[in-house]
Amino acid sequence: MSDVYRQAWRDSIEDPECFWMDAARAIDWIEPPARAYEPKAGWFAGGTLNTCYNAVDRHVAGGRGDGTALIYDSPVTGSEQAWTYAELQDEVGRVAAMLASLGVTKGDRVVIYMPMIPQTVFAMLACARLGAIHSVVFGGFAAHELAKRIDDATPLLVMTASCGIEGSKVLPYKPLVDEALASAAHAVEGVVVYQREQLAAQLEAPRDHDWMALREATADAPVPPCATLAASDPLYILYTSGTTGTPKGVVRENGGHAVNLAWTMGAIYDIGPGDVFWAASDVGWVVGHSYIVYAPLLVGATTVLFEGKPVGTPDPGTFWRVIKRHNVSTFFTAPTAIRAIRKEDPEARYLKEIGTGNLKVMFLAGERADPQTIAWAEEHTGLPVIDHWWQTELGAPAIATCFGLGDTRRKAGSAGFPVPGYQFAILSEEGQPLPAGQSGAVAMRTPLAPCAFRSLWNNPAGYEKNFTGFPGYYETGDAGHFDEDGFLHIMGRTDDIINVAGHRLSTGQMEQLVAGVDGVAECAVIGADDALKGQIPVAFVVARAGALELDTMDKRVIARVREELGAVAALKTAFVVRQLPKTRSGKILRNVLRKIMAGEDFPVPPTIEDPTAIATIREKVASAKVA
Ligand code: COA
Ligand code: AMP
């Protein structure tokens, strides 16, 4: 059955023009593109379209207005609601009219800082309808991070809600928005606030607008038409962690995104019109953009928006309950979520009692899926559990088992095979392709597939940097190898990015924050292995001579990262040490710190300046573990 996949992959590489023009037929174009790809003009040049039209309106126009588009399931508020495509069209139309009344037009940026509620989906689609460029910021980021994104994207408006709900905690969002706007250099023209019944936010006239009041005030305004956009016009900017404190604004273009995503729904996830698809992620991440909002709607499927956690809302059976209740046929989550369920329900009692209904396959991504997690999930669900790999830069999977093409081959520890459109190479430091079995930098031949980024917002040099290390290739930043059967194994990063509970974070950025704590002379932040979250950050700090309040330094380090970067950073451990392990030339040996945290025995590196540093740090870590 993998022959269909092999043929598709070969076609996509040998004749990308024909392959992608064929895939482009799944999209309703205003002006069809003449060609799939031209190096300068990019994907589907000459083509014009509207992504909102393709995700919503055309299904209504095609007679599928009564089909369910969106199911909101929120165990944290005890509510559940569904929208047909016709109802979704109405809601999106209303929000588009609200935005238009505030002057939003094609090309304007709108920052969306909102929780997992349907209004967030309406807001994104309304921007797409108007041709405005949305930039969704994950709710777990602090005000300072939001301010950086506001200054970079220079939005006309910010859209927010009064609060998010994390398990049993109600987290106010509006004060963070106020704080971010107060510190940002850029001034927005307005803030639209959706008041949730759990918490009322304070609004300040004339800047702030109450969402529902604005909706009422514009109830008679005509629904703005779907703007005509060039294939290369940006649909959204999504910021992701780079190796510095400055986030990278990945720009997603309308044409390539729509074509590529629609293709993946059939070929990878085996989902078509009327099927129910659920990605248990957050709209603040790329998985949420692609697979909660756009891709399922582009193919006329039903998407589930889940506001809850895998455990504790109310119990580790919540995923299985949602899958069964809504007749989900393909499910996508992060390995960390399965590890959380397994930890609380190792015998899978909830799973056995509730069942998985009509689920046929489960996909995992966001971090490496460890073989034990896959084995547990496969054993207890009796279903194929497929690891697949991708990045914010790409917008869609690039390594996977193309289940929808009939391929079911998988190997625990591997993310699968190159997805059609992507040609991988494992490169040595000198840029030479390495044979199967040898580990190196994971790179992809250019041009990348249609959904992948073709620019970074305001940052052409940052974009180019991804392609200069190995000419002719995009450098993914990951390390890995092909095995003798052609499976690709992703083993980790080659830079300072870590993956905490499926969230991409930069230890370099955390180091910049830690270095600013009073009395810190120098520091290192590393990613330590964690049984639940995959990795967690751990800080090592050296105090300046004569520094005061040494006994609170660890707490101040933790607090600063939480306040500046956000709770999502999950930095809970900081060690104040006498010195860091360094080479004679002053380079911090972060690998030594990682090994100490893992409790590994290792030979003292010959380059280390003072070997006694290792023993003292080891003691500190050991005594913290005992405590
Ligand atoms: N808004 C505000 N705060 C948020 C937030 C949001 N949208 N998302 C997370 N946070 C906060 C959490 O409340 C937590 O704060 P705390 O330190 O005060 O407890 C912190 O950020 C860390 O959150 P998280 O990483 O989610 O850890 P957790 O302990 O709350 O939950 C898991 C652990 C494994 C259950 C959870 O991480 C999970 O479901 N992960 C799946 C991740 C995922 O889907 N990734 C997308 C890639 S596909
Ligand atoms: P993000 O851009 O947030 O999606 O994070 C992308 C990074 O997450 C990748 O570069 C990898 O380091 C990691 N990642 C995502 N999926 C996987 C996977 N299936 N296996 C291993 N690493 C993964």
mmCIF file with all atom_site columns, C-alpha atoms in Angstrom, residues 365-471:
data_model
loop_
_atom_site.group_PDB
_atom_site.id
_atom_site.type_symbol
_atom_site.label_atom_id
_atom_site.label_alt_id
_atom_site.label_comp_id
_atom_site.label_asym_id
_atom_site.label_entity_id
_atom_site.label_seq_id
_atom_site.pdbx_PDB_ins_code
_atom_site.Cartn_x
_atom_site.Cartn_y
_atom_site.Cartn_z
_atom_site.occupancy
_atom_site.B_iso_or_equiv
_atom_site.pdbx_formal_charge
_atom_site.auth_seq_id
_atom_site.auth_comp_id
_atom_site.auth_asym_id
_atom_site.auth_atom_id
_atom_site.pdbx_PDB_model_num
ATOM 1   C CA . ALA A 1 365 ? 3.713  15.856 16.865 1.00 0.00 ? 365 ALA A CA 1
ATOM 2   C CA . GLY A 1 366 ? 5.365  18.815 18.515 1.00 0.00 ? 366 GLY A CA 1
ATOM 3   C CA . GLU A 1 367 ? 8.245  16.894 20.087 1.00 0.00 ? 367 GLU A CA 1
ATOM 4   C CA . ARG A 1 368 ? 9.849  13.497 19.645 1.00 0.00 ? 368 ARG A CA 1
ATOM 5   C CA . ALA A 1 369 ? 7.375  10.735 20.504 1.00 0.00 ? 369 ALA A CA 1
ATOM 6   C CA . ASP A 1 370 ? 9.179  8.312  22.767 1.00 0.00 ? 370 ASP A CA 1
ATOM 7   C CA . PRO A 1 371 ? 8.610  4.644  21.894 1.00 0.00 ? 371 PRO A CA 1
ATOM 8   C CA . GLN A 1 372 ? 7.042  3.847  25.316 1.00 0.00 ? 372 GLN A CA 1
ATOM 9   C CA . THR A 1 373 ? 4.328  6.453  24.827 1.00 0.00 ? 373 THR A CA 1
ATOM 10  C CA . ILE A 1 374 ? 3.506  5.185  21.343 1.00 0.00 ? 374 ILE A CA 1
ATOM 11  C CA . ALA A 1 375 ? 3.496  1.565  22.564 1.00 0.00 ? 375 ALA A CA 1
ATOM 12  C CA . TRP A 1 376 ? 1.141  2.421  25.439 1.00 0.00 ? 376 TRP A CA 1
ATOM 13  C CA . ALA A 1 377 ? -1.245 4.311  23.166 1.00 0.00 ? 377 ALA A CA 1
ATOM 14  C CA . GLU A 1 378 ? -1.242 1.611  20.487 1.00 0.00 ? 378 GLU A CA 1
ATOM 15  C CA . GLU A 1 379 ? -1.730 -1.179 22.996 1.00 0.00 ? 379 GLU A CA 1
ATOM 16  C CA . HIS A 1 380 ? -4.691 0.438  24.700 1.00 0.00 ? 380 HIS A CA 1
ATOM 17  C CA . THR A 1 381 ? -6.438 2.028  21.723 1.00 0.00 ? 381 THR A CA 1
ATOM 18  C CA . GLY A 1 382 ? -5.700 -0.844 19.327 1.00 0.00 ? 382 GLY A CA 1
ATOM 19  C CA . LEU A 1 383 ? -5.163 1.837  16.665 1.00 0.00 ? 383 LEU A CA 1
ATOM 20  C CA . PRO A 1 384 ? -2.193 3.013  14.615 1.00 0.00 ? 384 PRO A CA 1
ATOM 21  C CA . VAL A 1 385 ? -0.420 5.861  16.429 1.00 0.00 ? 385 VAL A CA 1
ATOM 22  C CA . ILE A 1 386 ? 1.670  7.873  13.993 1.00 0.00 ? 386 ILE A CA 1
ATOM 23  C CA . ASP A 1 387 ? 4.444  10.261 14.955 1.00 0.00 ? 387 ASP A CA 1
ATOM 24  C CA . HIS A 1 388 ? 4.998  13.062 12.448 1.00 0.00 ? 388 HIS A CA 1
ATOM 25  C CA . TRP A 1 389 ? 7.261  16.073 12.325 1.00 0.00 ? 389 TRP A CA 1
ATOM 26  C CA . TRP A 1 390 ? 6.939  19.670 11.393 1.00 0.00 ? 390 TRP A CA 1
ATOM 27  C CA . GLN A 1 391 ? 7.752  23.237 12.299 1.00 0.00 ? 391 GLN A CA 1
ATOM 28  C CA . THR A 1 392 ? 6.086  26.633 12.461 1.00 0.00 ? 392 THR A CA 1
ATOM 29  C CA . GLU A 1 393 ? 8.190  27.613 9.436  1.00 0.00 ? 393 GLU A CA 1
ATOM 30  C CA . LEU A 1 394 ? 6.581  24.864 7.356  1.00 0.00 ? 394 LEU A CA 1
ATOM 31  C CA . GLY A 1 395 ? 2.944  25.092 8.460  1.00 0.00 ? 395 GLY A CA 1
ATOM 32  C CA . ALA A 1 396 ? 2.209  21.439 7.660  1.00 0.00 ? 396 ALA A CA 1
ATOM 33  C CA . PRO A 1 397 ? 3.904  18.080 8.244  1.00 0.00 ? 397 PRO A CA 1
ATOM 34  C CA . ALA A 1 398 ? 7.115  17.389 6.355  1.00 0.00 ? 398 ALA A CA 1
ATOM 35  C CA . ILE A 1 399 ? 7.882  13.944 7.787  1.00 0.00 ? 399 ILE A CA 1
ATOM 36  C CA . ALA A 1 400 ? 5.002  11.536 8.292  1.00 0.00 ? 400 ALA A CA 1
ATOM 37  C CA . THR A 1 401 ? 3.426  8.241  7.397  1.00 0.00 ? 401 THR A CA 1
ATOM 38  C CA . CYS A 1 402 ? 0.893  9.227  4.738  1.00 0.00 ? 402 CYS A CA 1
ATOM 39  C CA . PHE A 1 403 ? -1.984 7.279  6.238  1.00 0.00 ? 403 PHE A CA 1
ATOM 40  C CA . GLY A 1 404 ? -4.481 8.778  3.788  1.00 0.00 ? 404 GLY A CA 1
ATOM 41  C CA . LEU A 1 405 ? -2.432 7.403  0.891  1.00 0.00 ? 405 LEU A CA 1
ATOM 42  C CA . GLY A 1 406 ? -2.745 3.943  2.427  1.00 0.00 ? 406 GLY A CA 1
ATOM 43  C CA . ASP A 1 407 ? 0.657  3.856  4.086  1.00 0.00 ? 407 ASP A CA 1
ATOM 44  C CA . THR A 1 408 ? 0.703  2.425  7.604  1.00 0.00 ? 408 THR A CA 1
ATOM 45  C CA . ARG A 1 409 ? 4.439  1.721  7.968  1.00 0.00 ? 409 ARG A CA 1
ATOM 46  C CA . ARG A 1 410 ? 5.832  3.046  11.192 1.00 0.00 ? 410 ARG A CA 1
ATOM 47  C CA . LYS A 1 411 ? 8.725  2.469  13.499 1.00 0.00 ? 411 LYS A CA 1
ATOM 48  C CA . ALA A 1 412 ? 8.808  3.631  17.098 1.00 0.00 ? 412 ALA A CA 1
ATOM 49  C CA . GLY A 1 413 ? 11.343 6.431  17.486 1.00 0.00 ? 413 GLY A CA 1
ATOM 50  C CA . SER A 1 414 ? 10.963 7.612  13.885 1.00 0.00 ? 414 SER A CA 1
ATOM 51  C CA . ALA A 1 415 ? 8.739  10.417 12.595 1.00 0.00 ? 415 ALA A CA 1
ATOM 52  C CA . GLY A 1 416 ? 8.199  8.548  9.277  1.00 0.00 ? 416 GLY A CA 1
ATOM 53  C CA . PHE A 1 417 ? 9.091  9.410  5.703  1.00 0.00 ? 417 PHE A CA 1
ATOM 54  C CA . PRO A 1 418 ? 9.496  12.633 3.722  1.00 0.00 ? 418 PRO A CA 1
ATOM 55  C CA . VAL A 1 419 ? 6.063  14.015 2.867  1.00 0.00 ? 419 VAL A CA 1
ATOM 56  C CA . PRO A 1 420 ? 5.506  14.678 -0.860 1.00 0.00 ? 420 PRO A CA 1
ATOM 57  C CA . GLY A 1 421 ? 6.928  18.097 -1.672 1.00 0.00 ? 421 GLY A CA 1
ATOM 58  C CA . TYR A 1 422 ? 9.928  17.680 0.617  1.00 0.00 ? 422 TYR A CA 1
ATOM 59  C CA . GLN A 1 423 ? 13.348 16.277 -0.222 1.00 0.00 ? 423 GLN A CA 1
ATOM 60  C CA . PHE A 1 424 ? 15.511 15.699 2.840  1.00 0.00 ? 424 PHE A CA 1
ATOM 61  C CA . ALA A 1 425 ? 19.243 15.286 3.285  1.00 0.00 ? 425 ALA A CA 1
ATOM 62  C CA . ILE A 1 426 ? 21.273 14.554 6.382  1.00 0.00 ? 426 ILE A CA 1
ATOM 63  C CA . LEU A 1 427 ? 24.353 16.744 6.147  1.00 0.00 ? 427 LEU A CA 1
ATOM 64  C CA . SER A 1 428 ? 27.744 16.703 7.796  1.00 0.00 ? 428 SER A CA 1
ATOM 65  C CA . GLU A 1 429 ? 29.183 19.911 9.266  1.00 0.00 ? 429 GLU A CA 1
ATOM 66  C CA . GLU A 1 430 ? 30.871 20.473 5.897  1.00 0.00 ? 430 GLU A CA 1
ATOM 67  C CA . GLY A 1 431 ? 27.529 20.127 4.119  1.00 0.00 ? 431 GLY A CA 1
ATOM 68  C CA . GLN A 1 432 ? 28.163 16.678 2.692  1.00 0.00 ? 432 GLN A CA 1
ATOM 69  C CA . PRO A 1 433 ? 25.167 14.277 2.491  1.00 0.00 ? 433 PRO A CA 1
ATOM 70  C CA . LEU A 1 434 ? 25.626 11.466 5.005  1.00 0.00 ? 434 LEU A CA 1
ATOM 71  C CA . PRO A 1 435 ? 24.634 7.853  4.378  1.00 0.00 ? 435 PRO A CA 1
ATOM 72  C CA . ALA A 1 436 ? 21.853 5.988  6.233  1.00 0.00 ? 436 ALA A CA 1
ATOM 73  C CA . GLY A 1 437 ? 22.685 5.374  9.863  1.00 0.00 ? 437 GLY A CA 1
ATOM 74  C CA . GLN A 1 438 ? 24.845 8.460  10.284 1.00 0.00 ? 438 GLN A CA 1
ATOM 75  C CA . SER A 1 439 ? 23.540 11.390 12.245 1.00 0.00 ? 439 SER A CA 1
ATOM 76  C CA . GLY A 1 440 ? 23.825 14.966 11.044 1.00 0.00 ? 440 GLY A CA 1
ATOM 77  C CA . ALA A 1 441 ? 21.947 18.188 10.395 1.00 0.00 ? 441 ALA A CA 1
ATOM 78  C CA . VAL A 1 442 ? 18.458 17.633 8.991  1.00 0.00 ? 442 VAL A CA 1
ATOM 79  C CA . ALA A 1 443 ? 18.150 19.779 5.874  1.00 0.00 ? 443 ALA A CA 1
ATOM 80  C CA . MET A 1 444 ? 15.660 20.113 3.035  1.00 0.00 ? 444 MET A CA 1
ATOM 81  C CA . ARG A 1 445 ? 16.300 20.918 -0.595 1.00 0.00 ? 445 ARG A CA 1
ATOM 82  C CA . THR A 1 446 ? 14.866 24.211 -1.784 1.00 0.00 ? 446 THR A CA 1
ATOM 83  C CA . PRO A 1 447 ? 12.304 25.189 -2.923 1.00 0.00 ? 447 PRO A CA 1
ATOM 84  C CA . LEU A 1 448 ? 10.229 24.017 0.009  1.00 0.00 ? 448 LEU A CA 1
ATOM 85  C CA . ALA A 1 449 ? 6.612  22.875 -0.387 1.00 0.00 ? 449 ALA A CA 1
ATOM 86  C CA . PRO A 1 450 ? 3.898  25.520 -0.976 1.00 0.00 ? 450 PRO A CA 1
ATOM 87  C CA . CYS A 1 451 ? 2.862  26.029 2.671  1.00 0.00 ? 451 CYS A CA 1
ATOM 88  C CA . ALA A 1 452 ? 6.397  26.767 3.902  1.00 0.00 ? 452 ALA A CA 1
ATOM 89  C CA . PHE A 1 453 ? 7.521  30.289 4.756  1.00 0.00 ? 453 PHE A CA 1
ATOM 90  C CA . ARG A 1 454 ? 8.938  32.519 2.057  1.00 0.00 ? 454 ARG A CA 1
ATOM 91  C CA . SER A 1 455 ? 9.748  35.398 4.377  1.00 0.00 ? 455 SER A CA 1
ATOM 92  C CA . LEU A 1 456 ? 9.953  36.545 7.974  1.00 0.00 ? 456 LEU A CA 1
ATOM 93  C CA . TRP A 1 457 ? 8.027  39.692 8.852  1.00 0.00 ? 457 TRP A CA 1
ATOM 94  C CA . ASN A 1 458 ? 10.387 42.707 8.854  1.00 0.00 ? 458 ASN A CA 1
ATOM 95  C CA . ASN A 1 459 ? 13.369 40.392 8.902  1.00 0.00 ? 459 ASN A CA 1
ATOM 96  C CA . PRO A 1 460 ? 14.799 39.441 5.483  1.00 0.00 ? 460 PRO A CA 1
ATOM 97  C CA . ALA A 1 461 ? 18.244 38.762 6.966  1.00 0.00 ? 461 ALA A CA 1
ATOM 98  C CA . GLY A 1 462 ? 16.787 36.405 9.566  1.00 0.00 ? 462 GLY A CA 1
ATOM 99  C CA . TYR A 1 463 ? 14.985 34.553 6.782  1.00 0.00 ? 463 TYR A CA 1
ATOM 100 C CA . GLU A 1 464 ? 18.101 34.229 4.619  1.00 0.00 ? 464 GLU A CA 1
ATOM 101 C CA . LYS A 1 465 ? 20.056 32.824 7.549  1.00 0.00 ? 465 LYS A CA 1
ATOM 102 C CA . ASN A 1 466 ? 18.008 29.635 7.326  1.00 0.00 ? 466 ASN A CA 1
ATOM 103 C CA . PHE A 1 467 ? 19.382 28.995 3.854  1.00 0.00 ? 467 PHE A CA 1
ATOM 104 C CA . THR A 1 468 ? 23.018 30.111 4.032  1.00 0.00 ? 468 THR A CA 1
ATOM 105 C CA . GLY A 1 469 ? 24.533 27.367 6.237  1.00 0.00 ? 469 GLY A CA 1
ATOM 106 C CA . PHE A 1 470 ? 24.126 24.779 3.486  1.00 0.00 ? 470 PHE A CA 1
ATOM 107 C CA . PRO A 1 471 ? 23.620 26.403 0.057  1.00 0.00 ? 471 PRO A CA 1
#
